[in-house]
PDB file of C-alpha atoms in Angstrom:
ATOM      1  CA  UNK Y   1      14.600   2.245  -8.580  1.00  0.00           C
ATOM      2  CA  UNK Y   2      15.579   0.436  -5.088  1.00  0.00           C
ATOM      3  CA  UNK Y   3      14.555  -2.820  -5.103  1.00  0.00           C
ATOM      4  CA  UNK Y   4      13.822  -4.218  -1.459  1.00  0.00           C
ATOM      5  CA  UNK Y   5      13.869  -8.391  -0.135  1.00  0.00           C
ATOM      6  CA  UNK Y   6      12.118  -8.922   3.077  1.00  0.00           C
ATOM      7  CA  UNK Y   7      11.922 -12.610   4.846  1.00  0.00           C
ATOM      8  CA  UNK Y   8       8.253 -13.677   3.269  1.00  0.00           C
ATOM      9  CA  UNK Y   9       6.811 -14.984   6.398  1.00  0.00           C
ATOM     10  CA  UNK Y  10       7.769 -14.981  10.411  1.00  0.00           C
ATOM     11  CA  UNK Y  11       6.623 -16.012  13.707  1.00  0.00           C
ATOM     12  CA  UNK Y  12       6.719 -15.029  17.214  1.00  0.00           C
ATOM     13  CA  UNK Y  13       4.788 -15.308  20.063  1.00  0.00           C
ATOM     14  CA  UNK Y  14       2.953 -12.787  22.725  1.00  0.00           C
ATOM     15  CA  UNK Y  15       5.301 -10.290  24.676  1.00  0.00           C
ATOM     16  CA  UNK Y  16       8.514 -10.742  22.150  1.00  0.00           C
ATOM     17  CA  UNK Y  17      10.327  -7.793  20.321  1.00  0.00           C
ATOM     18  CA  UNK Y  18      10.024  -8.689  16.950  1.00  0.00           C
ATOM     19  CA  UNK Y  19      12.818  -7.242  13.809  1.00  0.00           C
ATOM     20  CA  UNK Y  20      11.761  -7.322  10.188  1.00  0.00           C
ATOM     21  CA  UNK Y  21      14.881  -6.644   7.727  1.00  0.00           C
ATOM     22  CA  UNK Y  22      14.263  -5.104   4.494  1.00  0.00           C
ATOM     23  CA  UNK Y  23      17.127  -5.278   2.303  1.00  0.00           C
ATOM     24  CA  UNK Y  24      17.728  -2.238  -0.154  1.00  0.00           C
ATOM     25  CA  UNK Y  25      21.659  -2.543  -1.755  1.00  0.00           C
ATOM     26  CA  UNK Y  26      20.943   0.178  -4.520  1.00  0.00           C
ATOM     27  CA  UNK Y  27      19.320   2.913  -2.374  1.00  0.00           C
ATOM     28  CA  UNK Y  28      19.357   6.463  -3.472  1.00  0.00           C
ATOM     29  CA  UNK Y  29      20.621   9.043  -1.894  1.00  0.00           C
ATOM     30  CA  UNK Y  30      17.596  10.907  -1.860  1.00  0.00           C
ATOM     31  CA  UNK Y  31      15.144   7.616  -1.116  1.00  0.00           C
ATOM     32  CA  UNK Y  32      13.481   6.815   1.860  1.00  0.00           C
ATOM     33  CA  UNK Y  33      12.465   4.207   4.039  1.00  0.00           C
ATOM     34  CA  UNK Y  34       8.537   3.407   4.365  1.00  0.00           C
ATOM     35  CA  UNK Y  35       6.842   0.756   6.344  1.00  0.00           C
ATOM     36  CA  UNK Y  36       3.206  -0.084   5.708  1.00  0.00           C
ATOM     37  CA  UNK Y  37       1.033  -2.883   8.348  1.00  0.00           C
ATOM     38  CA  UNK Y  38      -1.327  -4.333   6.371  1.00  0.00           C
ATOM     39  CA  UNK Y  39      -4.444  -6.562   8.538  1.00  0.00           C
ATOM     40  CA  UNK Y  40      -6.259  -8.826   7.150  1.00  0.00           C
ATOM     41  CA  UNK Y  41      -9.258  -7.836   4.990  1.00  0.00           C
ATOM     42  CA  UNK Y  42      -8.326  -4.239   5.528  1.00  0.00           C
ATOM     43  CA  UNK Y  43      -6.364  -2.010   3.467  1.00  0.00           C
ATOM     44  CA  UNK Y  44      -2.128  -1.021   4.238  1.00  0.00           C
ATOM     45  CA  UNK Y  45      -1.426   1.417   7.364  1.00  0.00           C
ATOM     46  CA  UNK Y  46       1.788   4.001   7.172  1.00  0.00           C
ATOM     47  CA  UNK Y  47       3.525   3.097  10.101  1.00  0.00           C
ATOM     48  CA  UNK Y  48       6.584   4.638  10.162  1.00  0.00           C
ATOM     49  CA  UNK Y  49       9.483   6.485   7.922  1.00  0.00           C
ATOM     50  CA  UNK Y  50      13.209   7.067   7.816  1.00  0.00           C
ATOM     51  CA  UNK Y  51      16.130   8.186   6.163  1.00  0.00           C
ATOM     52  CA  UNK Y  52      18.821   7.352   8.541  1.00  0.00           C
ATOM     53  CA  UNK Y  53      19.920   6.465  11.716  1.00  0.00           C
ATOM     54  CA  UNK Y  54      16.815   5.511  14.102  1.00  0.00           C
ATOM     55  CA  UNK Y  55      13.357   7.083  14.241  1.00  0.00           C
ATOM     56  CA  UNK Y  56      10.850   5.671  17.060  1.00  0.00           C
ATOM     57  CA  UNK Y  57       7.054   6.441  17.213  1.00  0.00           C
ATOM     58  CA  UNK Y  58       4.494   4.988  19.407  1.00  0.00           C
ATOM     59  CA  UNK Y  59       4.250   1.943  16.993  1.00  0.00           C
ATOM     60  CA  UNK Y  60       7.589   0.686  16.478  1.00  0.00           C
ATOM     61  CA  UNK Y  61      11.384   1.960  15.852  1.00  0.00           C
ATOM     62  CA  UNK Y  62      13.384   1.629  12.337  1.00  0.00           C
ATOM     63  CA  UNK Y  63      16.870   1.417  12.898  1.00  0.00           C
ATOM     64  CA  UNK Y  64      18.893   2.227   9.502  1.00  0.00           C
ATOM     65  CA  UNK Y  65      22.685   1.699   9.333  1.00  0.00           C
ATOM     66  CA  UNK Y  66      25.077   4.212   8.180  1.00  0.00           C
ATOM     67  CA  UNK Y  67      25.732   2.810   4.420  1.00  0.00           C
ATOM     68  CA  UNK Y  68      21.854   2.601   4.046  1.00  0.00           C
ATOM     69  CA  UNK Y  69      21.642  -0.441   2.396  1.00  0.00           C
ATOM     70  CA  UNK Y  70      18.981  -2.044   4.853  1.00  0.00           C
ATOM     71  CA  UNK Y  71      16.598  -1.189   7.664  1.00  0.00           C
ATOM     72  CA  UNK Y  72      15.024  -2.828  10.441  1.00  0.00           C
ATOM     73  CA  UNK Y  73      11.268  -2.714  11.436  1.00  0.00           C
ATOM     74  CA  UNK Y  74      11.476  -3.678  15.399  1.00  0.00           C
ATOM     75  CA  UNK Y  75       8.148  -4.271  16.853  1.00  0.00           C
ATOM     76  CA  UNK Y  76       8.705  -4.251  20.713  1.00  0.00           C
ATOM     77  CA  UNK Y  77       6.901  -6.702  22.940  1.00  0.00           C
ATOM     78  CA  UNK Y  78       4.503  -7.494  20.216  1.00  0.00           C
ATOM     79  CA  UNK Y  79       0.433  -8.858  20.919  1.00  0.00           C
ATOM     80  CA  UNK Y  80      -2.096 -11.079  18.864  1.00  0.00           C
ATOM     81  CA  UNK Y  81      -3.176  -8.196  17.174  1.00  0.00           C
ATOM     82  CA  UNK Y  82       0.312  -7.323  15.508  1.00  0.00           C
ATOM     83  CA  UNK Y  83      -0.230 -10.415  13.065  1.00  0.00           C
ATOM     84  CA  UNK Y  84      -0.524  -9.003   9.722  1.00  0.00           C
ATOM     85  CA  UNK Y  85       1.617  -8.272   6.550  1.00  0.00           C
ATOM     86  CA  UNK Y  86       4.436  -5.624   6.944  1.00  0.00           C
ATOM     87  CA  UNK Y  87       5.384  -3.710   3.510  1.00  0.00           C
ATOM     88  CA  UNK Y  88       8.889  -2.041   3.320  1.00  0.00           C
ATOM     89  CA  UNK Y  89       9.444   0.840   0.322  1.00  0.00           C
ATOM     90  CA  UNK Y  90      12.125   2.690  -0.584  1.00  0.00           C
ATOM     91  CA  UNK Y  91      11.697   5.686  -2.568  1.00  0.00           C
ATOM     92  CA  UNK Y  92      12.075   9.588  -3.231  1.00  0.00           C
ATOM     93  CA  UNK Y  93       9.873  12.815  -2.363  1.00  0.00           C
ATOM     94  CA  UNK Y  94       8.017  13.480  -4.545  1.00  0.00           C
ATOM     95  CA  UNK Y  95       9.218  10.644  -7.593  1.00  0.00           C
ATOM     96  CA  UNK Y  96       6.664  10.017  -9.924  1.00  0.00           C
ATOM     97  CA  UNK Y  97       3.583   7.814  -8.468  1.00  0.00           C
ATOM     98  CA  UNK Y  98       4.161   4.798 -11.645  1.00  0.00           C
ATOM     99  CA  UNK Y  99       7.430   3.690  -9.850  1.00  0.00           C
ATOM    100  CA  UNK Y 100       5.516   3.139  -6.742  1.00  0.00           C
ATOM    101  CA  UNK Y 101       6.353  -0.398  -5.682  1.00  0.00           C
ATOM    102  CA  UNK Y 102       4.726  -3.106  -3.058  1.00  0.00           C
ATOM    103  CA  UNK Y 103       6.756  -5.566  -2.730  1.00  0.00           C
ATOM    104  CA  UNK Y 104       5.029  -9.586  -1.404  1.00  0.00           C
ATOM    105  CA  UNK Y 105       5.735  -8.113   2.422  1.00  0.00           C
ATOM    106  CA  UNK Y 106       6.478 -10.254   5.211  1.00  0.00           C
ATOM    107  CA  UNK Y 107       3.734 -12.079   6.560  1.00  0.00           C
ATOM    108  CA  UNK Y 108       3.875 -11.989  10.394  1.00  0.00           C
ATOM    109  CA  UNK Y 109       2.239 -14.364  13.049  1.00  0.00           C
ATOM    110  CA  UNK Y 110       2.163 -13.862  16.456  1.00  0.00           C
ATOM    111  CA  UNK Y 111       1.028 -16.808  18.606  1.00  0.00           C
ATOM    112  CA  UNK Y 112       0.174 -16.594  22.349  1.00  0.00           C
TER     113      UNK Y 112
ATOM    114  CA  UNK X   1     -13.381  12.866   8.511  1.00  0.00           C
ATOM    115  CA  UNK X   2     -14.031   9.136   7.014  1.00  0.00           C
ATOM    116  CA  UNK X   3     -10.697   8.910   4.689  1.00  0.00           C
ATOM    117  CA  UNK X   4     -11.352   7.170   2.314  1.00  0.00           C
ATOM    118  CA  UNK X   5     -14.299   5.238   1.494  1.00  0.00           C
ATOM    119  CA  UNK X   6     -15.253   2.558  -1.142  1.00  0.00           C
ATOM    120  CA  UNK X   7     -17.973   1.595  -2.956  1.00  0.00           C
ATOM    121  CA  UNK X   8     -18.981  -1.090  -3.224  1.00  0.00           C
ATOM    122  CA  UNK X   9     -17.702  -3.530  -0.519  1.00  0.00           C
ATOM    123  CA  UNK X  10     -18.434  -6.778  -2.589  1.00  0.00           C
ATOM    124  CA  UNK X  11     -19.201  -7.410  -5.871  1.00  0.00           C
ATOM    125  CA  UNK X  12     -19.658 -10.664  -8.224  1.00  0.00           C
ATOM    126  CA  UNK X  13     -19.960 -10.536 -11.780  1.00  0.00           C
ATOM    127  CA  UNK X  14     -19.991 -12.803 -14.584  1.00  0.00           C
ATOM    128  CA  UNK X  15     -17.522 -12.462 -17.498  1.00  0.00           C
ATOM    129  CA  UNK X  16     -18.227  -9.733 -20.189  1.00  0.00           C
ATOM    130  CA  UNK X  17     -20.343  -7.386 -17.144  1.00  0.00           C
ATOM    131  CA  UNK X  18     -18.976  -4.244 -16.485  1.00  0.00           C
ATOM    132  CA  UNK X  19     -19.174  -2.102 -13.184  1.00  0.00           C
ATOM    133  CA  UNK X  20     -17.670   1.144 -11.810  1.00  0.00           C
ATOM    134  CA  UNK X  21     -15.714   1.232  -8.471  1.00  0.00           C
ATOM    135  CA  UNK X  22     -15.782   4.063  -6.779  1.00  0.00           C
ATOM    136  CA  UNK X  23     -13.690   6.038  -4.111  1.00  0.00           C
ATOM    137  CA  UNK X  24     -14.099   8.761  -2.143  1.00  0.00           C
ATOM    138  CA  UNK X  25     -11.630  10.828  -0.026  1.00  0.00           C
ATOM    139  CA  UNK X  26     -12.591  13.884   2.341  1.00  0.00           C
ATOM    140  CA  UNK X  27      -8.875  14.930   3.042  1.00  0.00           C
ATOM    141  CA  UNK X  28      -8.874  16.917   0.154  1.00  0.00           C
ATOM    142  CA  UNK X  29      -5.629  15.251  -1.204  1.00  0.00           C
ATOM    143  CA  UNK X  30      -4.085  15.740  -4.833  1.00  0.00           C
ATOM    144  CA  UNK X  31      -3.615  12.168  -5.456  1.00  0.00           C
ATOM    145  CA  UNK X  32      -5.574   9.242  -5.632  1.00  0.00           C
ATOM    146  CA  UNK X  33      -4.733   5.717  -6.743  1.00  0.00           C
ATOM    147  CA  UNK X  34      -6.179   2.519  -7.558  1.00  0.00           C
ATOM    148  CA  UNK X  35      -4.195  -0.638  -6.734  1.00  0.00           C
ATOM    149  CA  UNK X  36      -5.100  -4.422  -6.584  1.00  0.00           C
ATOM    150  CA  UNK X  37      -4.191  -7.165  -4.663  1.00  0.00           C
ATOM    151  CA  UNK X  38      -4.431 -11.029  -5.772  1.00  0.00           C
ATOM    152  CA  UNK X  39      -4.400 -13.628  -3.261  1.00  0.00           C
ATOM    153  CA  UNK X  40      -0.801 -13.914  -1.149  1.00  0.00           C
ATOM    154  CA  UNK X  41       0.689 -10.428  -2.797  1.00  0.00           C
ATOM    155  CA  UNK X  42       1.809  -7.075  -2.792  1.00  0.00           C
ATOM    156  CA  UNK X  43      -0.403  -4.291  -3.953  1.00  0.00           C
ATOM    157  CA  UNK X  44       0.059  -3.357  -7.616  1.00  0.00           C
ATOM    158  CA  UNK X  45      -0.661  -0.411  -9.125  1.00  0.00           C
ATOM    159  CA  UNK X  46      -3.298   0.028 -11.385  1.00  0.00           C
ATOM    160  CA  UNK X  47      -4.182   3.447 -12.205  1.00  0.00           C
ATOM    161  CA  UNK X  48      -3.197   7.193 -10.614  1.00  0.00           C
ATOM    162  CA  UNK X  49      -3.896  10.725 -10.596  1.00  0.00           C
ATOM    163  CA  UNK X  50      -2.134  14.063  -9.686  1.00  0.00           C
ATOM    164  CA  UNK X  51      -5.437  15.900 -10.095  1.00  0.00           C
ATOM    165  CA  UNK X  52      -8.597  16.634 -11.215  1.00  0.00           C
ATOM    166  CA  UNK X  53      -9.140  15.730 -14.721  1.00  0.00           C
ATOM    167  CA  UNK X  54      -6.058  13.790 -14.832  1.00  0.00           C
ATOM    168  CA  UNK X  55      -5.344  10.101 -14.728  1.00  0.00           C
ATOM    169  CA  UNK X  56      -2.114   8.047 -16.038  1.00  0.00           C
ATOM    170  CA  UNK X  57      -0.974   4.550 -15.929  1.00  0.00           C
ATOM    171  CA  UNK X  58       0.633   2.255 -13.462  1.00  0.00           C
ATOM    172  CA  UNK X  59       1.942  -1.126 -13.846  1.00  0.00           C
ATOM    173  CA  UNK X  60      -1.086  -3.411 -14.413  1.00  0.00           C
ATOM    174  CA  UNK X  61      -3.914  -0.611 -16.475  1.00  0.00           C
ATOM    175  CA  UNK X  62      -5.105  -3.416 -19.464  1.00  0.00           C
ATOM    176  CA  UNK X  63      -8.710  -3.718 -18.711  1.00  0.00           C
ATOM    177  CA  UNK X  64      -9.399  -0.926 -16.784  1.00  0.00           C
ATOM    178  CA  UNK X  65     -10.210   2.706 -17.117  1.00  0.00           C
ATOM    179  CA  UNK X  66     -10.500   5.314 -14.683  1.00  0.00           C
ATOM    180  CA  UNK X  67     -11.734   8.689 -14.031  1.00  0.00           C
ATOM    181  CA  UNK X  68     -11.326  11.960 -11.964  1.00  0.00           C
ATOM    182  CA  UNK X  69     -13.984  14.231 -12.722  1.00  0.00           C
ATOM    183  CA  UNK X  70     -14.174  15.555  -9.135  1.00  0.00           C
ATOM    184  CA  UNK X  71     -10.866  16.361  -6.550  1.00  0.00           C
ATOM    185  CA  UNK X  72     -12.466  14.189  -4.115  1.00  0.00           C
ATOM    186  CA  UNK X  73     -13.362  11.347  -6.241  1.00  0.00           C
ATOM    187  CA  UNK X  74     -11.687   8.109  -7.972  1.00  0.00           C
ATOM    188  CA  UNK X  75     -13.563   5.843 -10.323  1.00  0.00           C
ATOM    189  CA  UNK X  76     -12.471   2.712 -11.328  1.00  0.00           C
ATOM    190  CA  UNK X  77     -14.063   0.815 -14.049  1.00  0.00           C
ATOM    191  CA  UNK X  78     -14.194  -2.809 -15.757  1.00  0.00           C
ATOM    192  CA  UNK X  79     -15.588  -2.741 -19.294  1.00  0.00           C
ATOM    193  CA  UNK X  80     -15.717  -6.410 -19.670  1.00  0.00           C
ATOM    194  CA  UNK X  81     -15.146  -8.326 -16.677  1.00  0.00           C
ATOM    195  CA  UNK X  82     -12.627 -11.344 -16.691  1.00  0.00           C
ATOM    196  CA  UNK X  83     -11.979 -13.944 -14.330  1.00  0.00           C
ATOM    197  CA  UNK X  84      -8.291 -12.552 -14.029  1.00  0.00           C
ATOM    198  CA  UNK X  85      -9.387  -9.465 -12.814  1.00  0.00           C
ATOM    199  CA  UNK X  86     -10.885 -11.658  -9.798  1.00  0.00           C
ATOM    200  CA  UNK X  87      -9.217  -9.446  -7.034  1.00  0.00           C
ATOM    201  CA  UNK X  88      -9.431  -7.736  -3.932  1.00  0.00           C
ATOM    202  CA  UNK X  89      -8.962  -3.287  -5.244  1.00  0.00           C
ATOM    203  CA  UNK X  90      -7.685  -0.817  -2.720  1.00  0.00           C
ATOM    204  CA  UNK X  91      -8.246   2.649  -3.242  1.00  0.00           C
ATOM    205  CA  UNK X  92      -5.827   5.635  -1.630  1.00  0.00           C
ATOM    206  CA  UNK X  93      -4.723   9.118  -1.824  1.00  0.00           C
ATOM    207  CA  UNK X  94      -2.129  11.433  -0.828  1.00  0.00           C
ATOM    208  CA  UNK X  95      -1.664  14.891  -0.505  1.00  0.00           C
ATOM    209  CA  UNK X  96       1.868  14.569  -2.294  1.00  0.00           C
ATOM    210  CA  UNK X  97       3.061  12.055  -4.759  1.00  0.00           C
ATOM    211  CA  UNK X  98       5.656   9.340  -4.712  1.00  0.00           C
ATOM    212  CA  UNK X  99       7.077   6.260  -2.502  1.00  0.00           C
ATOM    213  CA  UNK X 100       7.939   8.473   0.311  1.00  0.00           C
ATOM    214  CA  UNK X 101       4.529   9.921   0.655  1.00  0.00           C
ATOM    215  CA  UNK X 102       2.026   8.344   3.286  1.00  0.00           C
ATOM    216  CA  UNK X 103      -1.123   7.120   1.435  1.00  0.00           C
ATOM    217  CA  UNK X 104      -4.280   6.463   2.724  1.00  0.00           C
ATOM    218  CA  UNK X 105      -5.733   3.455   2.243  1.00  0.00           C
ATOM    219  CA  UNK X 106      -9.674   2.527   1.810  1.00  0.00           C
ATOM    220  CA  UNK X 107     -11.002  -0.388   2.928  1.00  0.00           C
ATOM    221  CA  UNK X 108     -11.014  -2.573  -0.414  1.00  0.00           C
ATOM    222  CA  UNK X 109     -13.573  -3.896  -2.589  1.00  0.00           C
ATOM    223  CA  UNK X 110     -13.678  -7.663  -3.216  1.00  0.00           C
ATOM    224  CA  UNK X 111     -14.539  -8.702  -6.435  1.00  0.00           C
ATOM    225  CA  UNK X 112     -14.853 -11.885  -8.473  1.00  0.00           C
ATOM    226  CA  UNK X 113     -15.593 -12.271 -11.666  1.00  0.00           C
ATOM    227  CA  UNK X 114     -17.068 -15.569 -12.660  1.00  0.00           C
TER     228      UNK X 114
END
């Protein structure tokens, strides 16, 4: 099972782009790359998914290198209401649901 | 459509009550899931299920049990309350299992147990 490390906590302020790293050395060849945005007081949001190169949707891009052994959330010119916790996974299709994993997340602030 | 929905929103209880959570999804998804989420942490997962009538473990299950009598349902139940199990529960579903899969999340219950 892929174990991920994100930075626990950043900050940035109104208008930046913003890149969260999730680390994942021991990634599968069949895993992929899930972000969640979690508020507060509300529940995680899918945001977006990979397996390689760079997917974009209108929320943010995920840029993952060749070797697959990290990813990159980037958040571009980001607003008050991007401040919340951002969960990487790593994972298979269709792998059974008790090796689902959150990990702590990175917290993110944004500040005007 | 509403998701998923969870009842109830808040709930106290004193040590040794029990109460049911329950969740509700109208996407008609296979799989349903009950996580919880202490204070400054990832979600963990409690209990799942790949169907009706069907419900296994996840990581943290002591004290709880859980049932899926209905496709659309997901109940989630305390026997005897503790003041460990003082947490905020997230219920979601999925119309295909695993880590890849987008789940949808409810809105949480808060609970403390006194």
């Amino acid at each position: 099972l892929a174990k991920t490390t994100q930075p626990i906590s950043m900050d940035s302020y109104e208008g930046q782009e913003v890149n969260i790293t999730c680390s994942h050395n021991n990634i599968a060849t069949n895993d992929y790359i899930t972000w969640y945005q979690q508020f507060p007081s509300q529940g995680p949001r899918f945001i977006i998914q990979g397996y390689k190169t760079k997917v974009t949707n209108e929320v943010a891009s995920l840029f993952i290198p060749a070797d697959r052994k990290s990813s990159t959330l980037s958040l571009p010119r980001v607003s008050l209401s991007d401040t919340a916790v951002y969960y990487c996974l790593v994972g298979a299709l269709y792998s059974s649901a008790s090796k689902i994993i959150f990990g702590s997340g990175t917290r993110l602030s944004i500040r005007p | 459509n509403a998701g998923v929905t969870q009842t109830p929103k808040f709930r106290v209880l004193k040590t040794g009550q029990s109460m049911t959570l329950l969740c509700a999804q109208d996407m008609n998804h296979e799989y349903m899931y009950w996580y919880r989420q202490d204070p400054g942490m990832g979600l963990r997962l409690i209990h799942y299920s790949v169907g009706e009538g069907t419900t296994a473990k996840g990581e943290v299950p002591d004290g709880y049990n859980v049932s899926r009598l209905k496709k659309q349902n997901f109940l989630l139940g305390l026997e005897s309350a503790a003041p460990s199990q003082t947490s905020v529960y997230f219920c979601a579903s999925s119309s295909i299992q695993g880590m890849a899969n987008e789940q949808f999340f409810g809105p949480g219950t808060r609970l403390t147990v006194l």
